[in-house]
Coordinates of C-alpha atoms in Angstrom, one line a residue:
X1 CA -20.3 14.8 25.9
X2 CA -23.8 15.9 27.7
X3 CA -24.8 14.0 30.5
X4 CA -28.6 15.3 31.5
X5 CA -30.0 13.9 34.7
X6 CA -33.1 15.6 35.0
X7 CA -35.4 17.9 32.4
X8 CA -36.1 21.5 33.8
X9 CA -38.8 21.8 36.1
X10 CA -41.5 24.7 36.2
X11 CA -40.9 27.1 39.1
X12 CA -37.1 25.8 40.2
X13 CA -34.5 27.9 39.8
X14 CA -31.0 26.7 38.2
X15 CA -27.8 28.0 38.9
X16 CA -24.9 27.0 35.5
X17 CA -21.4 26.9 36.1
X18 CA -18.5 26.9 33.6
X19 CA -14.7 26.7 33.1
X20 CA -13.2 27.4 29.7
X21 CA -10.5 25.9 28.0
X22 CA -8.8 26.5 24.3
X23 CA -10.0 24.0 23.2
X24 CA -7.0 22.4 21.2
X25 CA -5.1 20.9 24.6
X26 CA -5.0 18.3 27.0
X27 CA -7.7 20.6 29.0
X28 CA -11.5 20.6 28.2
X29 CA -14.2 22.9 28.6
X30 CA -16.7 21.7 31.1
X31 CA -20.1 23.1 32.6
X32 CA -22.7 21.7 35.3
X33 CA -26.4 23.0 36.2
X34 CA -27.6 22.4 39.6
X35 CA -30.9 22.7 40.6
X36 CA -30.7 25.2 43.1
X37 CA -34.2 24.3 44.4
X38 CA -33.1 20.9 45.6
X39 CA -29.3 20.7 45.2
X40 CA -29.3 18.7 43.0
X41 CA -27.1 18.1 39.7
X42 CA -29.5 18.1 36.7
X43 CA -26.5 18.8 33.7
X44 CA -22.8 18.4 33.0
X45 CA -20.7 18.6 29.7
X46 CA -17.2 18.4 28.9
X47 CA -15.7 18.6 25.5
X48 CA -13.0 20.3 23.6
X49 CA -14.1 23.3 21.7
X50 CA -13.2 26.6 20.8
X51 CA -14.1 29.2 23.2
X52 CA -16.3 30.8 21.1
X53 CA -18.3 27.7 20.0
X54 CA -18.9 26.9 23.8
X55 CA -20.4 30.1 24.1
X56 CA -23.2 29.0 22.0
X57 CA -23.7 25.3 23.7
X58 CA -23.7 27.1 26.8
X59 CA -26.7 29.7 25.9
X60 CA -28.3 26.4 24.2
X61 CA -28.4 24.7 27.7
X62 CA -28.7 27.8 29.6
X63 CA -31.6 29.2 28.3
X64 CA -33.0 25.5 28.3
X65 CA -32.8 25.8 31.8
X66 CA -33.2 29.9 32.4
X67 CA -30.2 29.3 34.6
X68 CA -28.0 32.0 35.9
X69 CA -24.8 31.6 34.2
X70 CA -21.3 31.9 35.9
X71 CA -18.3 31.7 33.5
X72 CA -14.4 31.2 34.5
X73 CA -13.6 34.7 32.6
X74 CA -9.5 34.3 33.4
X75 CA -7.7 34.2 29.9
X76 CA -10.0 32.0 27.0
X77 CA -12.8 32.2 29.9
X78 CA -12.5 35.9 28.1
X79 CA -13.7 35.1 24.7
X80 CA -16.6 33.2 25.6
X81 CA -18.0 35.9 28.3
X82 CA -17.9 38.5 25.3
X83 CA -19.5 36.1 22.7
X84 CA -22.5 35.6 25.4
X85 CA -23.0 39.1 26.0
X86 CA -22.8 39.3 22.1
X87 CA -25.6 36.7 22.0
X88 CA -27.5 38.7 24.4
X89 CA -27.6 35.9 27.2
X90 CA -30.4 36.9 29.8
X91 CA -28.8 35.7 33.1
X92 CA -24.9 36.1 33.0
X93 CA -22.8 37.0 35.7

């Protein structure tokens, strides 16, 4: 589920973090953008998916947003990280 507060704005920057989950537990995969021109939160998802599908709905968002992207790399965190660098996503950390 995508809860989306606010569109992107021309000339603010937006910072995207995420924690990754299997997909196929109790846990669920999650991300939030923040505006880091005013603070404020402008995104947030949390589903179950595979780690390699949230990949993709993370460079959809991201690149929506040219945000900076931050990704929980510890364990599944792992797949996802290596599927946006096989995507070529601009702005990962």
């Amino acid at each position: 589920m995508v809860w989306i507060w606010s569109e992107p704005i021309e000339g603010h920057e937006y910072i995207m973090a995420s924690d990754v989950a299997r997909g196929d537990g109790a846990d669920y995969s999650c991300f939030q953008i923040v505006d880091f021109t005013t603070m404020e939160q402008v995104v947030e998802y949390q589903g179950k998916i595979p780690p390699d599908s949230f990949a993709e709905v993370l460079q959809l968002y991201g690149l929506k947003y040219d945000a900076f992207l931050i990704v929980d790399n510890i364990g599944v965190g792992n797949t996802t990280t290596s599927k946006l660098v096989e995507l070529k996503y601009p702005n990962l950390y």
